[in-house]
């Protein structure tokens, strides 16, 4: 739930926007994927909006997602990539 301080029509980082899941749901999804015979979770990715003029929202989102990535690694999910989306 990060405010990218961009135009409301292209903002994707807030809870009321059309994209994404919360931290709890993300952890559950990764654990579900790890159990699947057909999926191999190897990356975390986030995108909080396009045309950002300030780096602070990206830094804040990176810190939050890094905590999730550390939790996933502690749960035995071998992550290879940390993707900071943007546009």
Coordinates of C-alpha atoms in Angstrom, one line a residue, residues 25-54:
X25 CA -1.9 -13.0 0.5
X26 CA 1.5 -12.9 -1.3
X27 CA 3.1 -15.2 1.2
X28 CA 0.2 -17.6 0.9
X29 CA 0.4 -17.5 -2.9
X30 CA 4.1 -18.3 -2.9
X31 CA 3.7 -21.2 -0.5
X32 CA 0.9 -22.6 -2.7
X33 CA 3.1 -22.2 -5.8
X34 CA 6.0 -24.0 -4.0
X35 CA 3.8 -27.0 -3.4
X36 CA 2.7 -27.2 -7.0
X37 CA 4.2 -29.7 -9.3
X38 CA 3.9 -27.2 -12.2
X39 CA 5.2 -24.0 -10.7
X40 CA 8.5 -22.8 -9.4
X41 CA 8.4 -19.4 -7.7
X42 CA 11.8 -17.7 -8.3
X43 CA 11.1 -14.0 -8.2
X44 CA 9.3 -11.2 -6.4
X45 CA 8.0 -8.3 -8.5
X46 CA 6.2 -5.1 -7.8
X47 CA 4.9 -2.1 -9.7
X48 CA 3.5 0.9 -7.9
X49 CA 2.9 3.2 -10.8
X50 CA 4.3 4.8 -13.9
X51 CA 5.8 8.2 -14.6
X52 CA 7.2 8.6 -11.0
X53 CA 9.0 11.8 -10.3
X54 CA 10.1 10.9 -6.7

